[in-house]
Amino acid sequence: METCSPFIEVNEAIREMGGEDLNNCMQCGLCTGSCPWRLVDGDFSVRQMIRLAQLGLEGYESDDVLYGCTTCGVCVQRCPREVAIIDIMRSVRSMIMETGAIPKPLQAVVGSIHSNRNPWGEDAEKRVAWQKELEVPVFDGTQEYFLFVCCTSAYDRRSQQIARSMVKILRAVGVSFGIIGNEESCCGESVRKIGAEEAFQTLAAKNLGLWGEKGVQKIITTSPHCFYTIREEYPGEDSPVQVQHYTQVLASLLAEGRIALEEPIEAMVTYHDPCYLGRHSGVYDPPRSLLTSIPGVEFVEMDRNRENSLCCGGGGGRVWMETKAEQRFSDLRIQEALDAGARILATACPYCITMLEDSRKTTGAEDKIEVLDVSEIVVRAMGL
Amino acid sequence: MIREIPRVGVYVCHCGANIAAKVDVEEVARFASKLDFVESARDYKFMCSDPGQQLVVDDIREKGLNRIVVASCSPRMHEKTFRKACQKAGLNPYYFQMACIREHDAWVTEDPGEATDKAKELVQGAVSRVLHHESLVPRTVDINPNVLVIGGGIAGMQAALTIADAGKTVYLVEREPCIGGNMAKFDKTFPTLDCAACILTPKMVAVGQHENIELLTYSEVVDVEGFVGNFKATVRKKPRYVDMDKCTGCGVCNEKCPAKAISEFDQGLSKRKAIYSPFPQAVPNTPVIDRDMCIYFKKGKCRACEKFCEADAIDFDQQEEKITLDVGAIIVATGFKPFDPSVAERYGYGKYPEVYTSLEFERVNNATGPTEGQIRLKDGRVPETMAIIHCVGSRDKNHNAYCSRVCCMYSMKYAHLIREKTGANVYEFYIDIRSPGKGYEEFYNRVQSEGVQFIRGNVAGVTDKAIGEDEKGKLIVLAEDSLSGRFLRVPVDAVVLSVGLEAAEGAEAVARMVGISQDQDGWFNELHPKLAPQATPSDGIFLAGCCQGPKDIPDTVSTANGAAAEALSLIMREKVEVEAAVSSIDAERCMGCRQCETICMFDAIEYDSALNVCVVNEAICKGCGLCASTCPNKAIGVRHFGNEQILSEMEGVML
Amino acid sequence: MSGKRKKIVAFLCNWCTYTAADLAGTSRLKYEPDIRILRVMCSSRVDPVFILKALMDGADGVLVGGCELGDCHYQRGNYYARRKVAVAKKIAADMGLDPERIRLSWISASDGPRFAEVVNEFTREIEEKGDTPVKHEAYV
Ligand SMILES: Cc1cc2nc3c(=O)[nH]c(=O)nc-3n(C[C@H](O)[C@H](O)[C@H](O)COP(=O)(O)OP(=O)(O)OC[C@H]3O[C@@H](n4cnc5c(N)ncnc54)[C@H](O)[C@@H]3O)c2cc1C
Ligand code: FES
């Protein structure tokens, strides 16, 4: 057995950099036992990582351990000591970030953030290319909403459908909205989770500056990640900016009778709660109310739903990293949706769409089930 | 009366580091020494200690001090202590004032400089107040020698017996149809494994038969008035519909009753009748009729019990009754209720029939329980493997942050019983084993050597989703074994949830009624957690058993005896000093407007029509001060809380 | 927190709010240090004159604390207190004093956190109002 001495300076550093709760952990193991990694073959153990970090022993910082966490939040929700485990992850990752020893794919992400203001290595000047013929109005302070399109929905072809669907819906309903343009930047949520705290702060400042300048007061986001970070992590306690995830906006429009879902969709539909919309933000009902209001839809829940939803595997920077085939949570999720008898697996997050679409293809479920964003389904049901 | 010139002594307490770590006590003493009329000012490590008090006594005698100010903890804590010290030195105890620089300053202020400044002002307030103090003679009133005990669990029973054995009258009020509390539901008790009924039944019988105990079951205290030595309690006796004097407890009514209901006593695991005794050895053994379930009450006919009762004891016309009791002391022993695990979904309670709470499992083990003491699954099979999950609802900030203290031990009791009765394999899922107590660690070791497996891991879930063949038809317990760092799936036949303890239903109402407080978790607060664990800040109210926090039976019984001793020590005094701080009316200034008479909440003020003035009856006055603040002529003063005293303190703290 | 501390006088009833203040202490809750606590047996003891005198003597704020309505140790004292404080506010306003510098709160004995919260809230409000003008205008 290896003989070690505790390196308490590391413990202190982690606590100073945002992992204040580190010492509150009593090592009960509920986190490790509840972690989605237990459903696949993998060594990642939250408890063990925290233990090593408490004592400053080597091992907590290895790629497989430290970057395995998807920040899904199950452990945080359950932790009997209310340890903000994700903050500890973030803090340790920030320390590693400072040494530069972060996993390769994440280095590319950070680089792209600096040069392109998006994590995808895409041209900042092509940010609004997704709109193609849609000619979305430019936000100039006269519209009610600013539609904040997630970098993923801006650049990823599949994900662009979410942004485009939103434009169609809002336009059809007559909501006044606009996008700012290529000056927009990434919200920074996942960037922060991989430990790039400075980059995050810069992005937040940039965004807040730009929104202030344009007179933004109400924001609709396409991604739960942007929604969460703007609401919970952006500086300024009484920010004048009010942010909503699009499912919330659409659900209220539906309740007000401004959206008519009249085209039937004859199918069994299930809904996958994105971690950052559900567990992290407590938004469970709006997407469900949209789906269940569509004629023909037979709504079923998967075994794990709402607070217990299973992570798609894309959070915490994992969306940019390679995950071995046998370790993909999204594969399990596709299976769960099939087990529930669903023909459509609905969700409301660009990352989830990416991960689940991948799994649908790689597990050969292409003919069995469709993966759709709630916005896309609403477009269908409105007959747009 | 010639007023002597005040010679004030000021004492600033360090309270170890409690005050001194924040407040510069020497600086405060130095500051105090410069105030008008202050003869001497000093700081000292522990003012409430004997040498600390002696300091005051000696200074009064040697330096001729006639006013004392102690700056230390809250007056609710030690005012009496220092008043006594003054008295010992021959100074009227009311020439004393306390400045609270611990609870209201050192412990709540971030910055030491600010804490010191605040302490100075508080001391200054106390000094300027004490200059206006007057010598008062405490009044004494007779103490009623009867004691009221609320709650008839083992705590309330023990306290009642101890007091009754001393020859004093006890009223024991229990809201259930019979006494015994939670302990009556158990089979065996850790760590000695003696049978609960064997040790409890004789006690219950003793309580039932004791000539000095008046047992009021199926009753609740609904109001308490008065003060130490002279409480008046109103008790509501719910109708049993069975005449206790006539009933012989033969049980025929129960046999003949056609209406069934869920047995609360068996935790819902069995049925009882509409006329029932919770369990065979119940004390008193007079049954009650459950009005909601009784066919006669619901539909207007049946009366089967009445037909068969030879003693003619059934009385459908019984009405609720209210009685008042005069007592000198009250012991609160309302116990606990188990945590409801259905709020923590992951344990599958309520979803899987083979997931039991510990209290349910006590009934399963009990010879008078639903399975007559045999450990059987719902389908009658003998379990081959069982899991016991510790800390359900305890040590968890999502539910109760505290440790419930008894669950580790009773869990191991179950492990032993399961091994003994069925030979099944037992897994105990724990976070830490807490076995401090006589014979407790030894019991832990014994259970280990009996083959019980201990897994250190907080359970992540219980599921029936089998993966392998060996999991089919089982419940699978999921947890990390944090010692080996492996994730375990443990297939078992049944799961016992070791639920924690929570304050009893209705504890809040009891607290309000008797004027005591609850901590953030709902447990009653004691006067001092270490040195006055059975007393409360309300004189004459004492605590026993689990109502003040989770405890095992030995500790419950000790606290019950402690509370009984305190109650006895109070009532044996026969007389009690009560606050001299009551109102008085200056007849010179009173214009007879009678406003005070109208508003007084205790009818303590009378109008003397001959003199056209109002007069305070000091024996009744409680000293709230409402009349003083209402009197338009400022003719009413409250002793010790007079305008001058309050306003001079106010000026002092604002300087 | 910056600048000079304010003078806030608190009259707390012995049975509830004073006990809550003790509990805040035993629970080591930190709160703003501007407050000076005076003990009265019941909130109904607080004569409007006390409140007005405090303000005229230069207090920046006056807090009166009693038991929750219905819980007064003397049964209904706090209902009277409520009226007395209302009267004090009215007179204060008539005298040109700011009635918002007077606050009445019901805090039960077991609610240490609420006490700390009320103190912080009230201190903040008083901070925002700034120093009482009384001492500058030299009231007589
Ligand atoms: C599952 C389990 C197993 C345990 N096993 C053991 C063991 O093996 N050994 C051991 O030492 N300890 C054991 N304990 C602990 C033991 O139960 C307690 O120490 C003991 O029961 C406390 O007694 P009590 O009288 O304080 O409270 P309780 O037993 O709760 O009695 C309180 C009584 O007050 C009554 N009451 C409540 N409110 C009112 C009211 N407002 N008016 C009138 N009456 C009221 C209740 O009806 C009840 O009868 C166990 C606890 C649990 C939960
Ligand atoms: S005793 Fe608290 S308000 Fe009357």
PDB file of N, CA and C in Angstrom, chain B residues 250-301:
ATOM      1  N   CYS B 250     -63.678  -7.770  29.985  1.00  0.00           N
ATOM      2  CA  CYS B 250     -63.787  -9.182  29.590  1.00  0.00           C
ATOM      3  C   CYS B 250     -63.512  -9.395  28.105  1.00  0.00           C
ATOM      4  N   GLY B 251     -63.784  -8.379  27.297  1.00  0.00           N
ATOM      5  CA  GLY B 251     -63.448  -8.488  25.880  1.00  0.00           C
ATOM      6  C   GLY B 251     -64.556  -9.034  24.998  1.00  0.00           C
ATOM      7  N   VAL B 252     -65.714  -9.317  25.540  1.00  0.00           N
ATOM      8  CA  VAL B 252     -66.803  -9.859  24.722  1.00  0.00           C
ATOM      9  C   VAL B 252     -67.225  -8.864  23.646  1.00  0.00           C
ATOM     10  N   CYS B 253     -67.303  -7.610  24.024  1.00  0.00           N
ATOM     11  CA  CYS B 253     -67.732  -6.579  23.077  1.00  0.00           C
ATOM     12  C   CYS B 253     -66.864  -6.609  21.829  1.00  0.00           C
ATOM     13  N   ASN B 254     -65.587  -6.736  22.067  1.00  0.00           N
ATOM     14  CA  ASN B 254     -64.625  -6.753  20.984  1.00  0.00           C
ATOM     15  C   ASN B 254     -64.861  -7.957  20.076  1.00  0.00           C
ATOM     16  N   GLU B 255     -65.150  -9.082  20.688  1.00  0.00           N
ATOM     17  CA  GLU B 255     -65.426 -10.286  19.919  1.00  0.00           C
ATOM     18  C   GLU B 255     -66.666 -10.115  19.045  1.00  0.00           C
ATOM     19  N   LYS B 256     -67.699  -9.510  19.606  1.00  0.00           N
ATOM     20  CA  LYS B 256     -68.977  -9.443  18.913  1.00  0.00           C
ATOM     21  C   LYS B 256     -69.091  -8.302  17.910  1.00  0.00           C
ATOM     22  N   CYS B 257     -68.262  -7.323  18.044  1.00  0.00           N
ATOM     23  CA  CYS B 257     -68.359  -6.146  17.166  1.00  0.00           C
ATOM     24  C   CYS B 257     -68.135  -6.540  15.713  1.00  0.00           C
ATOM     25  N   PRO B 258     -69.074  -6.184  14.816  1.00  0.00           N
ATOM     26  CA  PRO B 258     -68.935  -6.570  13.417  1.00  0.00           C
ATOM     27  C   PRO B 258     -68.089  -5.606  12.583  1.00  0.00           C
ATOM     28  N   ALA B 259     -67.745  -4.430  13.113  1.00  0.00           N
ATOM     29  CA  ALA B 259     -67.077  -3.420  12.281  1.00  0.00           C
ATOM     30  C   ALA B 259     -65.570  -3.481  12.426  1.00  0.00           C
ATOM     31  N   LYS B 260     -64.897  -3.458  11.293  1.00  0.00           N
ATOM     32  CA  LYS B 260     -63.443  -3.543  11.320  1.00  0.00           C
ATOM     33  C   LYS B 260     -62.784  -2.233  10.910  1.00  0.00           C
ATOM     34  N   ALA B 261     -61.597  -2.019  11.446  1.00  0.00           N
ATOM     35  CA  ALA B 261     -60.821  -0.836  11.083  1.00  0.00           C
ATOM     36  C   ALA B 261     -59.345  -1.210  11.124  1.00  0.00           C
ATOM     37  N   ILE B 262     -58.530  -0.322  10.586  1.00  0.00           N
ATOM     38  CA  ILE B 262     -57.084  -0.575  10.561  1.00  0.00           C
ATOM     39  C   ILE B 262     -56.517  -0.359  11.963  1.00  0.00           C
ATOM     40  N   SER B 263     -55.679  -1.243  12.419  1.00  0.00           N
ATOM     41  CA  SER B 263     -55.092  -1.088  13.752  1.00  0.00           C
ATOM     42  C   SER B 263     -53.925  -0.101  13.729  1.00  0.00           C
ATOM     43  N   GLU B 264     -54.115   1.015  14.407  1.00  0.00           N
ATOM     44  CA  GLU B 264     -53.033   2.000  14.490  1.00  0.00           C
ATOM     45  C   GLU B 264     -51.874   1.423  15.286  1.00  0.00           C
ATOM     46  N   PHE B 265     -52.243   0.683  16.328  1.00  0.00           N
ATOM     47  CA  PHE B 265     -51.213   0.155  17.211  1.00  0.00           C
ATOM     48  C   PHE B 265     -50.306  -0.805  16.455  1.00  0.00           C
ATOM     49  N   ASP B 266     -50.880  -1.605  15.563  1.00  0.00           N
ATOM     50  CA  ASP B 266     -50.088  -2.523  14.741  1.00  0.00           C
ATOM     51  C   ASP B 266     -49.545  -1.827  13.487  1.00  0.00           C
ATOM     52  N   GLN B 267     -49.534  -0.517  13.480  1.00  0.00           N
ATOM     53  CA  GLN B 267     -48.976   0.248  12.375  1.00  0.00           C
ATOM     54  C   GLN B 267     -49.637  -0.102  11.051  1.00  0.00           C
ATOM     55  N   GLY B 268     -50.915  -0.402  11.109  1.00  0.00           N
ATOM     56  CA  GLY B 268     -51.632  -0.678   9.866  1.00  0.00           C
ATOM     57  C   GLY B 268     -51.434  -2.087   9.345  1.00  0.00           C
ATOM     58  N   LEU B 269     -50.703  -2.932  10.059  1.00  0.00           N
ATOM     59  CA  LEU B 269     -50.439  -4.279   9.559  1.00  0.00           C
ATOM     60  C   LEU B 269     -51.555  -5.265   9.894  1.00  0.00           C
ATOM     61  N   SER B 270     -52.495  -4.838  10.721  1.00  0.00           N
ATOM     62  CA  SER B 270     -53.605  -5.742  11.031  1.00  0.00           C
ATOM     63  C   SER B 270     -54.880  -4.930  11.211  1.00  0.00           C
ATOM     64  N   LYS B 271     -55.950  -5.681  11.513  1.00  0.00           N
ATOM     65  CA  LYS B 271     -57.242  -5.025  11.689  1.00  0.00           C
ATOM     66  C   LYS B 271     -57.642  -5.069  13.155  1.00  0.00           C
ATOM     67  N   ARG B 272     -58.428  -4.122  13.533  1.00  0.00           N
ATOM     68  CA  ARG B 272     -59.041  -4.160  14.854  1.00  0.00           C
ATOM     69  C   ARG B 272     -60.530  -3.942  14.683  1.00  0.00           C
ATOM     70  N   LYS B 273     -61.287  -3.991  15.807  1.00  0.00           N
ATOM     71  CA  LYS B 273     -62.716  -3.747  15.724  1.00  0.00           C
ATOM     72  C   LYS B 273     -63.011  -2.264  15.984  1.00  0.00           C
ATOM     73  N   ALA B 274     -64.285  -1.910  15.815  1.00  0.00           N
ATOM     74  CA  ALA B 274     -64.653  -0.522  16.108  1.00  0.00           C
ATOM     75  C   ALA B 274     -64.636  -0.284  17.611  1.00  0.00           C
ATOM     76  N   ILE B 275     -64.971  -1.317  18.398  1.00  0.00           N
ATOM     77  CA  ILE B 275     -64.770  -1.207  19.847  1.00  0.00           C
ATOM     78  C   ILE B 275     -63.512  -2.018  20.144  1.00  0.00           C
ATOM     79  N   TYR B 276     -62.552  -1.376  20.743  1.00  0.00           N
ATOM     80  CA  TYR B 276     -61.263  -2.059  20.833  1.00  0.00           C
ATOM     81  C   TYR B 276     -60.415  -1.547  21.992  1.00  0.00           C
ATOM     82  N   SER B 277     -59.479  -2.420  22.389  1.00  0.00           N
ATOM     83  CA  SER B 277     -58.351  -2.032  23.217  1.00  0.00           C
ATOM     84  C   SER B 277     -57.145  -2.168  22.303  1.00  0.00           C
ATOM     85  N   PRO B 278     -56.220  -1.215  22.327  1.00  0.00           N
ATOM     86  CA  PRO B 278     -55.127  -1.285  21.374  1.00  0.00           C
ATOM     87  C   PRO B 278     -54.350  -2.599  21.436  1.00  0.00           C
ATOM     88  N   PHE B 279     -54.145  -3.141  22.611  1.00  0.00           N
ATOM     89  CA  PHE B 279     -53.447  -4.434  22.699  1.00  0.00           C
ATOM     90  C   PHE B 279     -53.900  -5.139  23.989  1.00  0.00           C
ATOM     91  N   PRO B 280     -53.707  -6.450  24.056  1.00  0.00           N
ATOM     92  CA  PRO B 280     -54.318  -7.236  25.133  1.00  0.00           C
ATOM     93  C   PRO B 280     -53.982  -6.759  26.556  1.00  0.00           C
ATOM     94  N   GLN B 281     -52.724  -6.349  26.781  1.00  0.00           N
ATOM     95  CA  GLN B 281     -52.369  -5.979  28.153  1.00  0.00           C
ATOM     96  C   GLN B 281     -52.612  -4.498  28.448  1.00  0.00           C
ATOM     97  N   ALA B 282     -53.407  -3.846  27.622  1.00  0.00           N
ATOM     98  CA  ALA B 282     -53.556  -2.395  27.742  1.00  0.00           C
ATOM     99  C   ALA B 282     -54.020  -1.971  29.134  1.00  0.00           C
ATOM    100  N   VAL B 283     -53.475  -0.867  29.595  1.00  0.00           N
ATOM    101  CA  VAL B 283     -53.904  -0.254  30.859  1.00  0.00           C
ATOM    102  C   VAL B 283     -54.385   1.155  30.537  1.00  0.00           C
ATOM    103  N   PRO B 284     -55.584   1.536  30.878  1.00  0.00           N
ATOM    104  CA  PRO B 284     -56.617   0.693  31.465  1.00  0.00           C
ATOM    105  C   PRO B 284     -57.147  -0.292  30.420  1.00  0.00           C
ATOM    106  N   ASN B 285     -57.757  -1.363  30.882  1.00  0.00           N
ATOM    107  CA  ASN B 285     -58.231  -2.343  29.890  1.00  0.00           C
ATOM    108  C   ASN B 285     -59.675  -2.112  29.479  1.00  0.00           C
ATOM    109  N   THR B 286     -60.160  -0.929  29.722  1.00  0.00           N
ATOM    110  CA  THR B 286     -61.486  -0.565  29.238  1.00  0.00           C
ATOM    111  C   THR B 286     -61.379  -0.191  27.759  1.00  0.00           C
ATOM    112  N   PRO B 287     -62.146  -0.825  26.900  1.00  0.00           N
ATOM    113  CA  PRO B 287     -62.042  -0.477  25.473  1.00  0.00           C
ATOM    114  C   PRO B 287     -62.673   0.885  25.162  1.00  0.00           C
ATOM    115  N   VAL B 288     -62.468   1.346  23.948  1.00  0.00           N
ATOM    116  CA  VAL B 288     -63.130   2.563  23.486  1.00  0.00           C
ATOM    117  C   VAL B 288     -63.883   2.233  22.197  1.00  0.00           C
ATOM    118  N   ILE B 289     -64.895   3.035  21.920  1.00  0.00           N
ATOM    119  CA  ILE B 289     -65.581   2.865  20.634  1.00  0.00           C
ATOM    120  C   ILE B 289     -65.086   3.948  19.688  1.00  0.00           C
ATOM    121  N   ASP B 290     -64.615   3.508  18.531  1.00  0.00           N
ATOM    122  CA  ASP B 290     -64.145   4.421  17.496  1.00  0.00           C
ATOM    123  C   ASP B 290     -65.387   4.917  16.746  1.00  0.00           C
ATOM    124  N   ARG B 291     -65.774   6.131  17.063  1.00  0.00           N
ATOM    125  CA  ARG B 291     -67.024   6.685  16.571  1.00  0.00           C
ATOM    126  C   ARG B 291     -67.125   6.655  15.038  1.00  0.00           C
ATOM    127  N   ASP B 292     -65.979   6.886  14.381  1.00  0.00           N
ATOM    128  CA  ASP B 292     -65.999   6.954  12.917  1.00  0.00           C
ATOM    129  C   ASP B 292     -66.247   5.593  12.284  1.00  0.00           C
ATOM    130  N   MET B 293     -65.949   4.531  13.005  1.00  0.00           N
ATOM    131  CA  MET B 293     -66.055   3.191  12.438  1.00  0.00           C
ATOM    132  C   MET B 293     -67.276   2.435  12.943  1.00  0.00           C
ATOM    133  N   CYS B 294     -67.843   2.882  14.045  1.00  0.00           N
ATOM    134  CA  CYS B 294     -68.945   2.169  14.689  1.00  0.00           C
ATOM    135  C   CYS B 294     -70.201   2.224  13.813  1.00  0.00           C
ATOM    136  N   ILE B 295     -70.780   1.052  13.560  1.00  0.00           N
ATOM    137  CA  ILE B 295     -71.943   0.981  12.681  1.00  0.00           C
ATOM    138  C   ILE B 295     -73.143   1.718  13.288  1.00  0.00           C
ATOM    139  N   TYR B 296     -73.283   1.592  14.622  1.00  0.00           N
ATOM    140  CA  TYR B 296     -74.394   2.278  15.260  1.00  0.00           C
ATOM    141  C   TYR B 296     -74.279   3.795  15.055  1.00  0.00           C
ATOM    142  N   PHE B 297     -73.100   4.325  15.249  1.00  0.00           N
ATOM    143  CA  PHE B 297     -72.931   5.769  15.085  1.00  0.00           C
ATOM    144  C   PHE B 297     -73.099   6.203  13.633  1.00  0.00           C
ATOM    145  N   LYS B 298     -72.727   5.300  12.723  1.00  0.00           N
ATOM    146  CA  LYS B 298     -72.830   5.685  11.309  1.00  0.00           C
ATOM    147  C   LYS B 298     -74.252   5.495  10.772  1.00  0.00           C
ATOM    148  N   LYS B 299     -74.858   4.356  11.153  1.00  0.00           N
ATOM    149  CA  LYS B 299     -76.126   4.023  10.512  1.00  0.00           C
ATOM    150  C   LYS B 299     -77.323   4.010  11.459  1.00  0.00           C
ATOM    151  N   GLY B 300     -77.049   4.150  12.760  1.00  0.00           N
ATOM    152  CA  GLY B 300     -78.171   4.218  13.698  1.00  0.00           C
ATOM    153  C   GLY B 300     -78.631   2.879  14.238  1.00  0.00           C
ATOM    154  N   LYS B 301     -78.063   1.778  13.713  1.00  0.00           N
ATOM    155  CA  LYS B 301     -78.382   0.533  14.411  1.00  0.00           C
ATOM    156  C   LYS B 301     -77.201  -0.429  14.416  1.00  0.00           C
TER     157      LYS B 301
END
